[in-house]
């Protein structure tokens, strides 16, 4: 009897035909036994080792994991990955060697320096078809988290910040802001609002660099550049068109 690796193998048959015995008492038992034997003697004393299955030989068997229907977890969001803790290793694997891509344009997402970000903004301003290119530099200090964030608002005002975008609406931080504690909120601090044209595009680099570096420092590495396409947009208020 042979099974192909990297394939989904299903055992079917009548009740009592030996499906569970083959899967749990033979294949899993031998895989788990071989894995435990590969560990040091110190580690083996903390792990139970299963009896050798009643077969002549098994070849090419990898370490195995067994999950039965009587799982100890009652969390409805549990998966095979979370129950076996493989999910933690997969998350670490993708975080270290993965190459994230933008779900909208498909381009690879990579870390950029503050000067590279400034260069990208200036390039976008140069390619802008209108007379003025109006945009905001924002720092996302809260991303989809529950809370009232009263202390955060006081801290931001103490640092000299006056405006913020809270759940896609724009507010002055001096207003009496009351957020629902049980709801998730997204808070972007407005660092600067800039309007440039073809003549001033090359004189704005110092101001733009300062704003980008402030945003990166405040949010620990993330900056949001939002183009203002509503000519009558003011704060506080809600823009009609914004990207």
PDB file of N, CA and C in Angstrom, residues 16-83:
ATOM      1  N   UNK A  16     -16.236   0.044  11.179  1.00  0.00           N
ATOM      2  CA  UNK A  16     -15.508  -1.115  11.658  1.00  0.00           C
ATOM      3  C   UNK A  16     -14.554  -1.709  10.639  1.00  0.00           C
ATOM      4  N   UNK A  17     -14.388  -1.036   9.496  1.00  0.00           N
ATOM      5  CA  UNK A  17     -13.514  -1.594   8.458  1.00  0.00           C
ATOM      6  C   UNK A  17     -12.034  -1.278   8.690  1.00  0.00           C
ATOM      7  N   UNK A  18     -11.741  -0.418   9.679  1.00  0.00           N
ATOM      8  CA  UNK A  18     -10.340  -0.161  10.018  1.00  0.00           C
ATOM      9  C   UNK A  18      -9.810   1.188   9.580  1.00  0.00           C
ATOM     10  N   UNK A  19     -10.713   2.117   9.257  1.00  0.00           N
ATOM     11  CA  UNK A  19     -10.257   3.450   8.801  1.00  0.00           C
ATOM     12  C   UNK A  19      -9.476   4.159   9.902  1.00  0.00           C
ATOM     13  N   UNK A  20     -10.055   4.233  11.109  1.00  0.00           N
ATOM     14  CA  UNK A  20      -9.402   4.934  12.213  1.00  0.00           C
ATOM     15  C   UNK A  20      -8.124   4.219  12.642  1.00  0.00           C
ATOM     16  N   UNK A  21      -8.149   2.918  12.620  1.00  0.00           N
ATOM     17  CA  UNK A  21      -6.954   2.164  13.002  1.00  0.00           C
ATOM     18  C   UNK A  21      -5.802   2.449  12.049  1.00  0.00           C
ATOM     19  N   UNK A  22      -6.100   2.517  10.755  1.00  0.00           N
ATOM     20  CA  UNK A  22      -5.055   2.807   9.774  1.00  0.00           C
ATOM     21  C   UNK A  22      -4.522   4.232   9.934  1.00  0.00           C
ATOM     22  N   UNK A  23      -5.447   5.201  10.126  1.00  0.00           N
ATOM     23  CA  UNK A  23      -5.030   6.604  10.195  1.00  0.00           C
ATOM     24  C   UNK A  23      -4.342   6.935  11.514  1.00  0.00           C
ATOM     25  N   UNK A  24      -4.983   6.562  12.649  1.00  0.00           N
ATOM     26  CA  UNK A  24      -4.468   6.978  13.951  1.00  0.00           C
ATOM     27  C   UNK A  24      -3.469   5.987  14.554  1.00  0.00           C
ATOM     28  N   UNK A  25      -3.817   4.686  14.518  1.00  0.00           N
ATOM     29  CA  UNK A  25      -2.993   3.698  15.213  1.00  0.00           C
ATOM     30  C   UNK A  25      -1.803   3.220  14.390  1.00  0.00           C
ATOM     31  N   UNK A  26      -1.794   3.525  13.098  1.00  0.00           N
ATOM     32  CA  UNK A  26      -0.682   3.056  12.267  1.00  0.00           C
ATOM     33  C   UNK A  26       0.131   4.236  11.717  1.00  0.00           C
ATOM     34  N   UNK A  27      -0.484   5.030  10.843  1.00  0.00           N
ATOM     35  CA  UNK A  27       0.262   6.105  10.184  1.00  0.00           C
ATOM     36  C   UNK A  27       0.677   7.182  11.194  1.00  0.00           C
ATOM     37  N   UNK A  28      -0.308   7.682  11.976  1.00  0.00           N
ATOM     38  CA  UNK A  28       0.025   8.725  12.933  1.00  0.00           C
ATOM     39  C   UNK A  28       0.949   8.212  14.026  1.00  0.00           C
ATOM     40  N   UNK A  29       0.696   7.010  14.535  1.00  0.00           N
ATOM     41  CA  UNK A  29       1.507   6.460  15.618  1.00  0.00           C
ATOM     42  C   UNK A  29       2.972   6.331  15.205  1.00  0.00           C
ATOM     43  N   UNK A  30       3.215   5.862  13.982  1.00  0.00           N
ATOM     44  CA  UNK A  30       4.589   5.703  13.533  1.00  0.00           C
ATOM     45  C   UNK A  30       5.241   7.049  13.259  1.00  0.00           C
ATOM     46  N   UNK A  31       4.491   7.988  12.683  1.00  0.00           N
ATOM     47  CA  UNK A  31       5.043   9.310  12.437  1.00  0.00           C
ATOM     48  C   UNK A  31       5.391  10.042  13.716  1.00  0.00           C
ATOM     49  N   UNK A  32       4.498   9.935  14.720  1.00  0.00           N
ATOM     50  CA  UNK A  32       4.759  10.588  15.994  1.00  0.00           C
ATOM     51  C   UNK A  32       5.927   9.914  16.723  1.00  0.00           C
ATOM     52  N   UNK A  33       6.009   8.588  16.631  1.00  0.00           N
ATOM     53  CA  UNK A  33       7.091   7.864  17.298  1.00  0.00           C
ATOM     54  C   UNK A  33       8.448   8.246  16.709  1.00  0.00           C
ATOM     55  N   UNK A  34       8.515   8.351  15.387  1.00  0.00           N
ATOM     56  CA  UNK A  34       9.776   8.715  14.742  1.00  0.00           C
ATOM     57  C   UNK A  34      10.186  10.149  15.097  1.00  0.00           C
ATOM     58  N   UNK A  35       9.183  11.022  15.177  1.00  0.00           N
ATOM     59  CA  UNK A  35       9.485  12.411  15.520  1.00  0.00           C
ATOM     60  C   UNK A  35      10.034  12.516  16.941  1.00  0.00           C
ATOM     61  N   UNK A  36       9.397  11.835  17.888  1.00  0.00           N
ATOM     62  CA  UNK A  36       9.847  11.900  19.278  1.00  0.00           C
ATOM     63  C   UNK A  36      11.248  11.299  19.417  1.00  0.00           C
ATOM     64  N   UNK A  37      11.511  10.242  18.684  1.00  0.00           N
ATOM     65  CA  UNK A  37      12.835   9.612  18.758  1.00  0.00           C
ATOM     66  C   UNK A  37      13.934  10.503  18.186  1.00  0.00           C
ATOM     67  N   UNK A  38      13.561  11.465  17.341  1.00  0.00           N
ATOM     68  CA  UNK A  38      14.570  12.368  16.776  1.00  0.00           C
ATOM     69  C   UNK A  38      14.970  13.472  17.743  1.00  0.00           C
ATOM     70  N   UNK A  39      14.202  13.622  18.831  1.00  0.00           N
ATOM     71  CA  UNK A  39      14.503  14.655  19.809  1.00  0.00           C
ATOM     72  C   UNK A  39      15.570  14.182  20.785  1.00  0.00           C
ATOM     73  N   UNK A  40      16.075  15.104  21.566  1.00  0.00           N
ATOM     74  CA  UNK A  40      17.080  14.763  22.569  1.00  0.00           C
ATOM     75  C   UNK A  40      16.439  13.961  23.690  1.00  0.00           C
ATOM     76  N   UNK A  41      17.262  13.285  24.457  1.00  0.00           N
ATOM     77  CA  UNK A  41      16.745  12.479  25.567  1.00  0.00           C
ATOM     78  C   UNK A  41      16.076  13.361  26.610  1.00  0.00           C
ATOM     79  N   UNK A  42      16.548  14.611  26.735  1.00  0.00           N
ATOM     80  CA  UNK A  42      15.931  15.526  27.692  1.00  0.00           C
ATOM     81  C   UNK A  42      14.515  15.885  27.262  1.00  0.00           C
ATOM     82  N   UNK A  43      14.322  16.137  25.952  1.00  0.00           N
ATOM     83  CA  UNK A  43      12.995  16.496  25.458  1.00  0.00           C
ATOM     84  C   UNK A  43      12.050  15.304  25.473  1.00  0.00           C
ATOM     85  N   UNK A  44      12.587  14.116  25.232  1.00  0.00           N
ATOM     86  CA  UNK A  44      11.714  12.925  25.171  1.00  0.00           C
ATOM     87  C   UNK A  44      11.074  12.593  26.509  1.00  0.00           C
ATOM     88  N   UNK A  45      11.721  13.011  27.609  1.00  0.00           N
ATOM     89  CA  UNK A  45      11.156  12.666  28.910  1.00  0.00           C
ATOM     90  C   UNK A  45       9.864  13.429  29.207  1.00  0.00           C
ATOM     91  N   UNK A  46       9.616  14.508  28.459  1.00  0.00           N
ATOM     92  CA  UNK A  46       8.392  15.277  28.654  1.00  0.00           C
ATOM     93  C   UNK A  46       7.297  14.881  27.669  1.00  0.00           C
ATOM     94  N   UNK A  47       7.588  14.015  26.719  1.00  0.00           N
ATOM     95  CA  UNK A  47       6.630  13.614  25.708  1.00  0.00           C
ATOM     96  C   UNK A  47       6.371  12.119  25.791  1.00  0.00           C
ATOM     97  N   UNK A  48       5.105  11.769  25.654  1.00  0.00           N
ATOM     98  CA  UNK A  48       4.773  10.351  25.622  1.00  0.00           C
ATOM     99  C   UNK A  48       5.033   9.784  24.232  1.00  0.00           C
ATOM    100  N   UNK A  49       5.519   8.577  24.156  1.00  0.00           N
ATOM    101  CA  UNK A  49       5.789   7.950  22.873  1.00  0.00           C
ATOM    102  C   UNK A  49       4.823   6.791  22.670  1.00  0.00           C
ATOM    103  N   UNK A  50       4.260   6.717  21.481  1.00  0.00           N
ATOM    104  CA  UNK A  50       3.271   5.682  21.190  1.00  0.00           C
ATOM    105  C   UNK A  50       3.970   4.372  20.845  1.00  0.00           C
ATOM    106  N   UNK A  51       3.220   3.294  21.001  1.00  0.00           N
ATOM    107  CA  UNK A  51       3.764   1.976  20.683  1.00  0.00           C
ATOM    108  C   UNK A  51       3.988   1.850  19.183  1.00  0.00           C
ATOM    109  N   UNK A  52       4.956   1.034  18.833  1.00  0.00           N
ATOM    110  CA  UNK A  52       5.247   0.785  17.422  1.00  0.00           C
ATOM    111  C   UNK A  52       4.087   0.016  16.809  1.00  0.00           C
ATOM    112  N   UNK A  53       3.558   0.496  15.684  1.00  0.00           N
ATOM    113  CA  UNK A  53       2.413  -0.202  15.071  1.00  0.00           C
ATOM    114  C   UNK A  53       2.792  -1.595  14.578  1.00  0.00           C
ATOM    115  N   UNK A  54       1.803  -2.460  14.476  1.00  0.00           N
ATOM    116  CA  UNK A  54       2.019  -3.858  14.097  1.00  0.00           C
ATOM    117  C   UNK A  54       2.105  -3.980  12.570  1.00  0.00           C
ATOM    118  N   UNK A  55       3.213  -3.498  12.025  1.00  0.00           N
ATOM    119  CA  UNK A  55       3.464  -3.601  10.586  1.00  0.00           C
ATOM    120  C   UNK A  55       4.916  -4.007  10.386  1.00  0.00           C
ATOM    121  N   UNK A  56       5.202  -4.539   9.197  1.00  0.00           N
ATOM    122  CA  UNK A  56       6.573  -4.956   8.908  1.00  0.00           C
ATOM    123  C   UNK A  56       7.491  -3.747   8.704  1.00  0.00           C
ATOM    124  N   UNK A  57       7.067  -2.772   7.897  1.00  0.00           N
ATOM    125  CA  UNK A  57       7.903  -1.592   7.656  1.00  0.00           C
ATOM    126  C   UNK A  57       7.060  -0.470   7.064  1.00  0.00           C
ATOM    127  N   UNK A  58       7.480   0.757   7.350  1.00  0.00           N
ATOM    128  CA  UNK A  58       6.867   1.957   6.779  1.00  0.00           C
ATOM    129  C   UNK A  58       8.000   2.843   6.286  1.00  0.00           C
ATOM    130  N   UNK A  59       7.933   3.252   5.035  1.00  0.00           N
ATOM    131  CA  UNK A  59       9.009   4.054   4.449  1.00  0.00           C
ATOM    132  C   UNK A  59       8.480   5.427   4.003  1.00  0.00           C
ATOM    133  N   UNK A  60       9.363   6.427   4.087  1.00  0.00           N
ATOM    134  CA  UNK A  60       9.040   7.761   3.596  1.00  0.00           C
ATOM    135  C   UNK A  60       8.009   8.502   4.412  1.00  0.00           C
ATOM    136  N   UNK A  61       7.861   8.169   5.676  1.00  0.00           N
ATOM    137  CA  UNK A  61       6.838   8.792   6.509  1.00  0.00           C
ATOM    138  C   UNK A  61       7.400  10.043   7.179  1.00  0.00           C
ATOM    139  N   UNK A  62       6.691  11.150   7.055  1.00  0.00           N
ATOM    140  CA  UNK A  62       7.101  12.414   7.671  1.00  0.00           C
ATOM    141  C   UNK A  62       6.457  12.550   9.046  1.00  0.00           C
ATOM    142  N   UNK A  63       6.960  13.472   9.885  1.00  0.00           N
ATOM    143  CA  UNK A  63       6.293  13.736  11.174  1.00  0.00           C
ATOM    144  C   UNK A  63       4.826  14.083  10.948  1.00  0.00           C
ATOM    145  N   UNK A  64       3.953  13.595  11.792  1.00  0.00           N
ATOM    146  CA  UNK A  64       2.516  13.722  11.561  1.00  0.00           C
ATOM    147  C   UNK A  64       1.820  14.361  12.758  1.00  0.00           C
ATOM    148  N   UNK A  65       0.651  14.917  12.485  1.00  0.00           N
ATOM    149  CA  UNK A  65      -0.196  15.533  13.504  1.00  0.00           C
ATOM    150  C   UNK A  65      -1.576  14.913  13.401  1.00  0.00           C
ATOM    151  N   UNK A  66      -2.179  14.611  14.526  1.00  0.00           N
ATOM    152  CA  UNK A  66      -3.492  13.991  14.552  1.00  0.00           C
ATOM    153  C   UNK A  66      -4.497  14.939  15.198  1.00  0.00           C
ATOM    154  N   UNK A  67      -5.636  15.122  14.532  1.00  0.00           N
ATOM    155  CA  UNK A  67      -6.727  15.932  15.073  1.00  0.00           C
ATOM    156  C   UNK A  67      -8.008  15.117  14.984  1.00  0.00           C
ATOM    157  N   UNK A  68      -8.604  14.833  16.128  1.00  0.00           N
ATOM    158  CA  UNK A  68      -9.851  14.076  16.091  1.00  0.00           C
ATOM    159  C   UNK A  68     -11.042  15.015  16.212  1.00  0.00           C
ATOM    160  N   UNK A  69     -12.229  14.465  16.180  1.00  0.00           N
ATOM    161  CA  UNK A  69     -13.437  15.277  16.213  1.00  0.00           C
ATOM    162  C   UNK A  69     -13.727  15.833  17.587  1.00  0.00           C
ATOM    163  N   UNK A  70     -13.131  15.329  18.620  1.00  0.00           N
ATOM    164  CA  UNK A  70     -13.367  15.796  19.979  1.00  0.00           C
ATOM    165  C   UNK A  70     -12.260  16.769  20.362  1.00  0.00           C
ATOM    166  N   UNK A  71     -12.220  17.896  19.678  1.00  0.00           N
ATOM    167  CA  UNK A  71     -11.195  18.900  19.940  1.00  0.00           C
ATOM    168  C   UNK A  71     -11.428  19.563  21.288  1.00  0.00           C
ATOM    169  N   UNK A  72     -10.339  19.923  21.956  1.00  0.00           N
ATOM    170  CA  UNK A  72     -10.448  20.575  23.256  1.00  0.00           C
ATOM    171  C   UNK A  72     -10.882  22.034  23.131  1.00  0.00           C
ATOM    172  N   UNK A  73     -10.762  22.591  21.935  1.00  0.00           N
ATOM    173  CA  UNK A  73     -11.108  23.993  21.739  1.00  0.00           C
ATOM    174  C   UNK A  73     -12.576  24.126  21.361  1.00  0.00           C
ATOM    175  N   UNK A  74     -13.256  25.074  21.982  1.00  0.00           N
ATOM    176  CA  UNK A  74     -14.661  25.344  21.677  1.00  0.00           C
ATOM    177  C   UNK A  74     -14.828  26.673  20.958  1.00  0.00           C
ATOM    178  N   UNK A  75     -13.735  27.248  20.510  1.00  0.00           N
ATOM    179  CA  UNK A  75     -13.786  28.517  19.803  1.00  0.00           C
ATOM    180  C   UNK A  75     -14.305  28.282  18.387  1.00  0.00           C
ATOM    181  N   UNK A  76     -15.403  28.944  17.983  1.00  0.00           N
ATOM    182  CA  UNK A  76     -15.946  28.711  16.638  1.00  0.00           C
ATOM    183  C   UNK A  76     -15.012  29.177  15.529  1.00  0.00           C
ATOM    184  N   UNK A  77     -14.018  30.018  15.871  1.00  0.00           N
ATOM    185  CA  UNK A  77     -13.073  30.506  14.868  1.00  0.00           C
ATOM    186  C   UNK A  77     -11.824  29.633  14.775  1.00  0.00           C
ATOM    187  N   UNK A  78     -11.797  28.546  15.527  1.00  0.00           N
ATOM    188  CA  UNK A  78     -10.641  27.659  15.485  1.00  0.00           C
ATOM    189  C   UNK A  78     -10.547  26.961  14.137  1.00  0.00           C
ATOM    190  N   UNK A  79      -9.336  26.784  13.676  1.00  0.00           N
ATOM    191  CA  UNK A  79      -9.075  26.067  12.432  1.00  0.00           C
ATOM    192  C   UNK A  79      -8.024  24.999  12.701  1.00  0.00           C
ATOM    193  N   UNK A  80      -7.747  24.206  11.694  1.00  0.00           N
ATOM    194  CA  UNK A  80      -6.687  23.200  11.832  1.00  0.00           C
ATOM    195  C   UNK A  80      -5.368  23.895  12.158  1.00  0.00           C
ATOM    196  N   UNK A  81      -5.149  25.067  11.561  1.00  0.00           N
ATOM    197  CA  UNK A  81      -3.905  25.785  11.803  1.00  0.00           C
ATOM    198  C   UNK A  81      -3.774  26.278  13.224  1.00  0.00           C
ATOM    199  N   UNK A  82      -4.865  26.812  13.807  1.00  0.00           N
ATOM    200  CA  UNK A  82      -4.784  27.328  15.168  1.00  0.00           C
ATOM    201  C   UNK A  82      -4.754  26.211  16.203  1.00  0.00           C
ATOM    202  N   UNK A  83      -5.494  25.145  15.968  1.00  0.00           N
ATOM    203  CA  UNK A  83      -5.518  24.030  16.920  1.00  0.00           C
ATOM    204  C   UNK A  83      -4.152  23.361  17.012  1.00  0.00           C
TER     205      UNK A  83
END
